Amino acid sequence: MEIRKRDMLARSGIMTVHDTTVKTPAVMDMERLFPSLLSMRLSNIPLSAPEDFVRSYSVQNGNQPVTIYPMLDNTAQSGDCIMVANWHTAFLNPRNYVDWLVTLKEKTPPDTTWYAPAAALPANVHILIYTGFDLFDFRAVDLKTVQGIFCTAESEFPKTAMKSGICSCEGCKTENLKMHNRKALLSEIALITRFIEQGQLRELVESRCRMHAVHVAILRHLDNRSTFTEPRVPIARAGVMRVNSGESMNRVEIRRFAERLISRYIPPKADVAVLLPCSAKKPYSISQSHRRFQAAVAHRAHELIVTSPLGLVPRELETVYPAGHYDVPVTGYWDAEECAVISGIIARYFARNRYRRIIAHLEGGALKVAKMAAETCGITLEYSCRDYPAGDEALANLDLALAGERRIKDDRLHGMCSYQFDIDLDTRDFSMRGRFPEIFYSKNNVQCFSIDTATGMLRPTFDGWNLIPEGYRVTIDDFVPEGDVLVPGVENADPQIREGDEVLVTGPRAWATGKAAMPGDEMCQSKRGVAVRVRKIKRV
Ligand SMILES: [Zn+2]
């Protein structure tokens, strides 16, 4: 299978079996693709079956697809098509679903295609694809047809609903329930594929799962397995991240931002901080209110933006994904869980980074969480406004509160480098040109970094990489890449690399800069696919 786009466990791509190419995710008559399925017996072993039982009854005949079991060691290899028999029964228990899924995914090579037989329905296929299945058949929907059930992506109805105008497909027009049910599954898979390609599958799944408690439970259990999910989620996406449900707070991207803020980010040398509210426009700096805040602060304090769901965004990180990309419903009301999570992040930040003065220029929910955080970590806040922080009176108060404080150096590059590469870059002798957010950084007139305007991340040149002593390296064999670096050429890759990370490719004959197309671990475990999308190549 050639993966074109991936998002955590979901993939879209092209699979080739003999002479047939299939665009995945796909639903089809699998016996036509794999005739051996017709004569396959005894694959119907329960997912919970213990190892001995599976060993006695499972048949490994060397044909594709290869059947794998939660309790048995992996028998599949790179490039195989995998079948997980009875997967539809996993929906009976969401905790088992996630436990078995993690077990199976962790022991199986990533470049395998996954088939869930007799499982897909228009209403559950979003979860199946989100959790890493690529191939489906019509068995489950055909069974619904026999039972007289009209299937849609949202729910199931008696077949009389077919005449109510819910759907106007060819099947509904001719009162052919089987045709409608199959078409409903096909069009739902087409829609999901579209969302994968736009990098917004999570948003679709968060909205679809609302109709089934089991789906919500699977999503939540999987979100709690962050050591498994985090490496599989891209570091950045182009486009908006919609943070519109309770589950959005637990997205890997949100947690990762807070984690790196606390563990990696190094603030500028400043002993005064000002806490500011967020703005609907991103990055904040281009909004009217933030232009006014920045004019009032006039570089006399370190600016920290208090926001849900990210917690705290230092001014230098405002372009970085997802700080520059999230969209959240603004009502002024922050619920208890939101307040607890966000005040926790702020408290951890101030416990690690000490300031002489912290001025809260906030109102409403943001002010409440700042107060909660102050209490938790034992810091004292000053207040420069009561309401309407962007108003003239509040801004005059802020200006007055900062009177006599010395200017601090605006060092976006230093902050971004610490967050993205975990380094404490010496930024003396650096100069900046360009217009925000399209910025280039040079050292002694040699360009070292630019900001990728789509993702807001730093893009180092070869000279920039010389300043990053370690990490984010991919080592390749003795060859000069022509275009992208493919997996078979990779010797080793830093395990902290995530898809979308900037990486340096090094080899005995060539170096290259580019973006990782898959996680570092997967570069080592796979046998096919693009590992790094190369920007520049240099012979050494
Ligand atoms: Zn229809």
Short mmCIF file of C-alpha atoms in Angstrom, two decimals, residues 128-403:
data_model
loop_
_atom_site.label_atom_id
_atom_site.label_comp_id
_atom_site.label_asym_id
_atom_site.label_seq_id
_atom_site.Cartn_x
_atom_site.Cartn_y
_atom_site.Cartn_z
CA LEU A 128 -13.15 2.11 11.84
CA ILE A 129 -11.14 4.35 9.52
CA TYR A 130 -10.05 6.68 12.34
CA THR A 131 -8.68 3.64 14.18
CA GLY A 132 -6.65 2.44 11.22
CA PHE A 133 -8.79 0.17 9.02
CA ASP A 134 -8.55 0.63 5.25
CA LEU A 135 -10.65 -2.11 3.63
CA PHE A 136 -14.25 -3.16 4.11
CA ASP A 137 -16.90 -5.34 2.49
CA PHE A 138 -20.69 -5.02 2.06
CA ARG A 139 -21.59 -7.87 4.44
CA ALA A 140 -22.78 -5.74 7.37
CA VAL A 141 -24.89 -3.35 5.27
CA ASP A 142 -26.37 -6.22 3.24
CA LEU A 143 -27.38 -7.85 6.51
CA LYS A 144 -29.16 -4.62 7.49
CA THR A 145 -30.98 -4.76 4.15
CA VAL A 146 -32.21 -8.28 4.91
CA GLN A 147 -33.38 -7.01 8.30
CA GLY A 148 -35.32 -4.21 6.58
CA ILE A 149 -33.20 -1.43 8.02
CA PHE A 150 -32.50 1.84 6.20
CA CYS A 151 -28.94 2.97 7.01
CA THR A 152 -27.59 6.52 7.10
CA ALA A 153 -24.35 7.93 8.49
CA GLU A 154 -26.25 9.39 11.44
CA SER A 155 -28.60 6.55 12.35
CA GLU A 156 -30.73 3.59 11.29
CA PHE A 157 -34.45 3.63 10.51
CA PRO A 158 -37.14 1.17 9.42
CA LYS A 159 -37.13 0.73 5.65
CA THR A 160 -40.28 2.86 5.28
CA ALA A 161 -38.02 5.87 5.94
CA MET A 162 -36.65 5.33 2.46
CA LYS A 163 -39.75 7.07 1.07
CA SER A 164 -39.49 10.10 3.35
CA GLY A 165 -37.03 12.08 1.24
CA ILE A 166 -34.02 11.63 3.56
CA CYS A 167 -31.95 10.41 0.62
CA SER A 168 -32.39 10.84 -3.11
CA CYS A 169 -29.93 8.24 -4.37
CA GLU A 170 -30.67 5.88 -7.24
CA GLY A 171 -31.60 3.16 -4.72
CA CYS A 172 -34.15 5.35 -2.94
CA LYS A 173 -35.63 6.49 -6.27
CA THR A 174 -36.24 2.87 -7.29
CA GLU A 175 -37.08 1.67 -3.75
CA ASN A 176 -34.07 -0.61 -3.78
CA LEU A 177 -32.97 -0.79 -0.13
CA LYS A 178 -29.87 -2.87 -0.84
CA MET A 179 -28.65 -0.34 -3.37
CA HIS A 180 -29.33 2.57 -1.00
CA ASN A 181 -27.52 0.94 1.94
CA ARG A 182 -24.48 0.15 -0.18
CA LYS A 183 -24.44 3.66 -1.65
CA ALA A 184 -24.77 5.20 1.82
CA LEU A 185 -21.63 3.30 2.89
CA LEU A 186 -19.75 4.27 -0.29
CA SER A 187 -20.57 7.95 0.04
CA GLU A 188 -19.70 8.03 3.75
CA ILE A 189 -16.29 6.51 2.95
CA ALA A 190 -15.80 9.08 0.17
CA LEU A 191 -16.61 11.87 2.64
CA ILE A 192 -14.24 10.48 5.28
CA THR A 193 -11.46 10.20 2.67
CA ARG A 194 -11.98 13.86 1.82
CA PHE A 195 -11.62 14.81 5.50
CA ILE A 196 -8.41 12.74 5.80
CA GLU A 197 -6.99 14.58 2.81
CA GLN A 198 -7.91 17.95 4.34
CA GLY A 199 -6.29 16.98 7.66
CA GLN A 200 -9.62 17.33 9.48
CA LEU A 201 -10.68 13.75 10.16
CA ARG A 202 -10.65 14.36 13.91
CA GLU A 203 -13.24 17.11 13.55
CA LEU A 204 -15.50 14.82 11.50
CA VAL A 205 -15.15 11.97 14.00
CA GLU A 206 -15.89 14.27 16.96
CA SER A 207 -19.10 15.32 15.24
CA ARG A 208 -20.15 11.86 13.96
CA CYS A 209 -19.53 10.03 17.24
CA ARG A 210 -22.14 12.12 19.08
CA MET A 211 -24.89 9.73 17.90
CA HIS A 212 -23.35 6.61 19.54
CA ALA A 213 -22.14 6.39 23.13
CA VAL A 214 -19.81 3.54 22.12
CA HIS A 215 -18.05 5.74 19.56
CA VAL A 216 -17.55 8.54 22.07
CA ALA A 217 -16.16 6.00 24.53
CA ILE A 218 -13.71 4.62 21.94
CA LEU A 219 -12.51 8.13 21.16
CA ARG A 220 -11.99 8.91 24.86
CA HIS A 221 -10.22 5.63 25.64
CA LEU A 222 -7.91 6.17 22.67
CA ASP A 223 -7.20 9.77 23.75
CA ASN A 224 -6.04 8.34 27.08
CA ARG A 225 -3.42 6.22 25.30
CA SER A 226 -1.27 9.23 24.48
CA THR A 227 2.07 7.39 24.44
CA PHE A 228 0.59 5.33 21.60
CA THR A 229 -1.22 8.11 19.73
CA GLU A 230 1.13 11.09 20.15
CA PRO A 231 3.94 9.89 17.85
CA ARG A 232 1.38 9.18 15.13
CA VAL A 233 -0.18 12.64 15.00
CA PRO A 234 1.40 15.17 12.61
CA ILE A 235 3.29 18.06 14.20
CA ALA A 236 1.40 20.61 12.13
CA ARG A 237 -1.35 20.92 9.56
CA ALA A 238 -2.27 23.63 7.13
CA GLY A 239 -5.70 25.06 7.74
CA VAL A 240 -7.94 25.62 10.73
CA MET A 241 -8.13 23.25 13.72
CA ARG A 242 -11.72 23.25 14.97
CA VAL A 243 -11.87 22.84 18.72
CA ASN A 244 -15.61 22.60 19.19
CA SER A 245 -16.31 19.66 21.50
CA GLY A 246 -15.35 18.43 24.94
CA GLU A 247 -13.12 15.80 23.31
CA SER A 248 -11.19 18.52 21.44
CA MET A 249 -9.49 19.46 24.72
CA ASN A 250 -7.85 16.03 24.76
CA ARG A 251 -6.49 16.15 21.23
CA VAL A 252 -2.83 15.21 20.95
CA GLU A 253 -2.04 18.59 19.36
CA ILE A 254 -3.43 20.49 22.36
CA ARG A 255 -1.67 18.35 24.96
CA ARG A 256 1.58 18.36 23.00
CA PHE A 257 1.60 22.16 22.86
CA ALA A 258 1.18 22.44 26.63
CA GLU A 259 3.76 19.70 27.24
CA ARG A 260 6.41 21.38 25.09
CA LEU A 261 5.59 24.79 26.57
CA ILE A 262 6.50 23.42 29.99
CA SER A 263 9.33 21.04 29.10
CA ARG A 264 11.09 22.76 26.17
CA TYR A 265 10.20 26.41 25.82
CA ILE A 266 12.72 28.96 27.16
CA PRO A 267 11.30 32.44 27.78
CA PRO A 268 13.31 35.62 27.05
CA LYS A 269 15.28 37.29 29.83
CA ALA A 270 12.47 39.35 31.35
CA ASP A 271 11.33 39.81 34.92
CA VAL A 272 7.92 41.29 34.13
CA ALA A 273 5.14 39.30 32.47
CA VAL A 274 1.77 40.49 31.25
CA LEU A 275 -1.11 38.07 30.74
CA LEU A 276 -3.29 39.01 27.79
CA PRO A 277 -6.58 37.68 26.39
CA CYS A 278 -6.64 35.86 23.03
CA SER A 279 -8.24 37.11 19.85
CA ALA A 280 -10.42 35.40 17.27
CA LYS A 281 -7.95 36.32 14.52
CA LYS A 282 -4.80 34.23 14.34
CA PRO A 283 -1.95 34.86 14.74
CA TYR A 284 -3.05 37.22 17.52
CA SER A 285 -0.68 39.98 16.37
CA ILE A 286 -2.73 40.74 13.29
CA SER A 287 -5.86 41.49 15.34
CA GLN A 288 -6.91 45.04 16.23
CA SER A 289 -6.92 44.31 19.98
CA HIS A 290 -3.42 42.82 20.02
CA ARG A 291 -2.01 45.77 18.08
CA ARG A 292 -3.33 47.95 20.89
CA PHE A 293 -1.96 45.61 23.61
CA GLN A 294 1.46 45.57 21.99
CA ALA A 295 1.49 49.38 21.67
CA ALA A 296 0.61 49.71 25.37
CA VAL A 297 3.18 47.13 26.54
CA ALA A 298 5.85 48.64 24.26
CA HIS A 299 8.30 45.75 24.85
CA ARG A 300 8.41 46.42 28.60
CA ALA A 301 7.07 42.96 29.55
CA HIS A 302 6.98 39.40 28.30
CA GLU A 303 3.59 38.91 26.66
CA LEU A 304 1.72 35.67 27.48
CA ILE A 305 -1.70 35.00 26.01
CA VAL A 306 -4.20 33.09 28.18
CA THR A 307 -6.46 31.01 25.97
CA SER A 308 -8.67 27.96 25.81
CA PRO A 309 -7.86 25.21 25.01
CA LEU A 310 -4.07 25.74 24.69
CA GLY A 311 -3.63 27.33 28.11
CA LEU A 312 -0.80 29.76 27.65
CA VAL A 313 0.77 31.00 24.42
CA PRO A 314 3.93 33.12 24.72
CA ARG A 315 4.00 35.88 22.10
CA GLU A 316 6.97 34.22 20.32
CA LEU A 317 4.96 31.03 19.75
CA GLU A 318 1.82 32.66 18.36
CA THR A 319 2.42 31.50 14.78
CA VAL A 320 3.35 27.92 15.75
CA TYR A 321 0.78 25.22 15.05
CA PRO A 322 -1.82 24.98 16.57
CA ALA A 323 -1.54 28.40 18.31
CA GLY A 324 -2.00 30.20 15.02
CA HIS A 325 -4.64 27.82 13.70
CA TYR A 326 -7.32 26.98 16.24
CA ASP A 327 -10.91 28.09 16.16
CA VAL A 328 -12.99 27.76 19.29
CA PRO A 329 -16.54 28.87 20.18
CA VAL A 330 -16.25 32.06 22.23
CA THR A 331 -19.02 32.56 24.75
CA GLY A 332 -17.07 34.10 27.62
CA TYR A 333 -17.98 31.08 29.77
CA TRP A 334 -15.28 28.56 30.64
CA ASP A 335 -16.49 25.28 32.10
CA ALA A 336 -14.99 23.67 35.20
CA GLU A 337 -12.84 21.15 33.34
CA GLU A 338 -11.50 23.82 30.99
CA CYS A 339 -10.64 26.02 33.99
CA ALA A 340 -8.91 23.15 35.80
CA VAL A 341 -6.81 22.09 32.80
CA ILE A 342 -5.83 25.61 31.77
CA SER A 343 -5.06 26.91 35.24
CA GLY A 344 -2.94 23.77 35.68
CA ILE A 345 -0.87 24.65 32.62
CA ILE A 346 -0.42 28.26 33.76
CA ALA A 347 0.57 27.15 37.26
CA ARG A 348 3.17 24.73 35.90
CA TYR A 349 4.57 27.46 33.65
CA PHE A 350 5.00 29.96 36.50
CA ALA A 351 6.40 27.34 38.82
CA ARG A 352 9.16 26.75 36.28
CA ASN A 353 9.64 30.32 35.01
CA ARG A 354 9.88 32.98 37.70
CA TYR A 355 9.04 36.67 37.16
CA ARG A 356 9.36 39.63 39.56
CA ARG A 357 5.94 40.97 38.51
CA ILE A 358 3.00 39.32 36.72
CA ILE A 359 0.30 41.66 35.49
CA ALA A 360 -3.08 40.15 34.60
CA HIS A 361 -4.64 42.23 31.86
CA LEU A 362 -7.66 39.95 31.58
CA GLU A 363 -11.39 39.62 32.13
CA GLY A 364 -13.99 36.84 32.49
CA GLY A 365 -12.93 33.19 32.20
CA ALA A 366 -9.30 34.02 31.42
CA LEU A 367 -9.05 36.14 34.56
CA LYS A 368 -10.64 33.37 36.61
CA VAL A 369 -8.11 30.74 35.47
CA ALA A 370 -5.19 33.12 36.04
CA LYS A 371 -6.38 33.61 39.63
CA MET A 372 -6.78 29.86 40.10
CA ALA A 373 -3.24 29.30 38.77
CA ALA A 374 -1.79 32.02 41.02
CA GLU A 375 -3.30 30.35 44.04
CA THR A 376 -1.95 26.93 43.02
CA CYS A 377 1.65 27.99 42.49
CA GLY A 378 1.79 30.76 45.10
CA ILE A 379 2.38 33.78 42.89
CA THR A 380 0.90 37.25 43.29
CA LEU A 381 -0.90 38.85 40.38
CA GLU A 382 -1.32 42.56 39.72
CA TYR A 383 -4.45 43.63 37.88
CA SER A 384 -4.50 46.33 35.22
CA CYS A 385 -8.11 46.04 34.14
CA ARG A 386 -11.56 45.02 35.31
CA ASP A 387 -13.32 44.65 32.00
CA TYR A 388 -12.84 45.35 28.30
CA PRO A 389 -9.03 44.89 28.22
CA ALA A 390 -8.69 46.51 24.77
CA GLY A 391 -10.48 49.70 25.91
CA ASP A 392 -8.72 53.05 26.37
CA GLU A 393 -8.98 53.06 30.14
CA ALA A 394 -7.59 49.55 30.56
CA LEU A 395 -4.74 50.24 28.16
CA ALA A 396 -3.86 53.47 29.98
CA ASN A 397 -3.73 51.46 33.24
CA LEU A 398 -1.47 48.88 31.63
CA ASP A 399 0.86 51.59 30.33
CA LEU A 400 1.00 53.14 33.80
CA ALA A 401 1.66 49.78 35.46
CA LEU A 402 4.68 49.30 33.21
CA ALA A 403 6.10 52.81 33.68
#
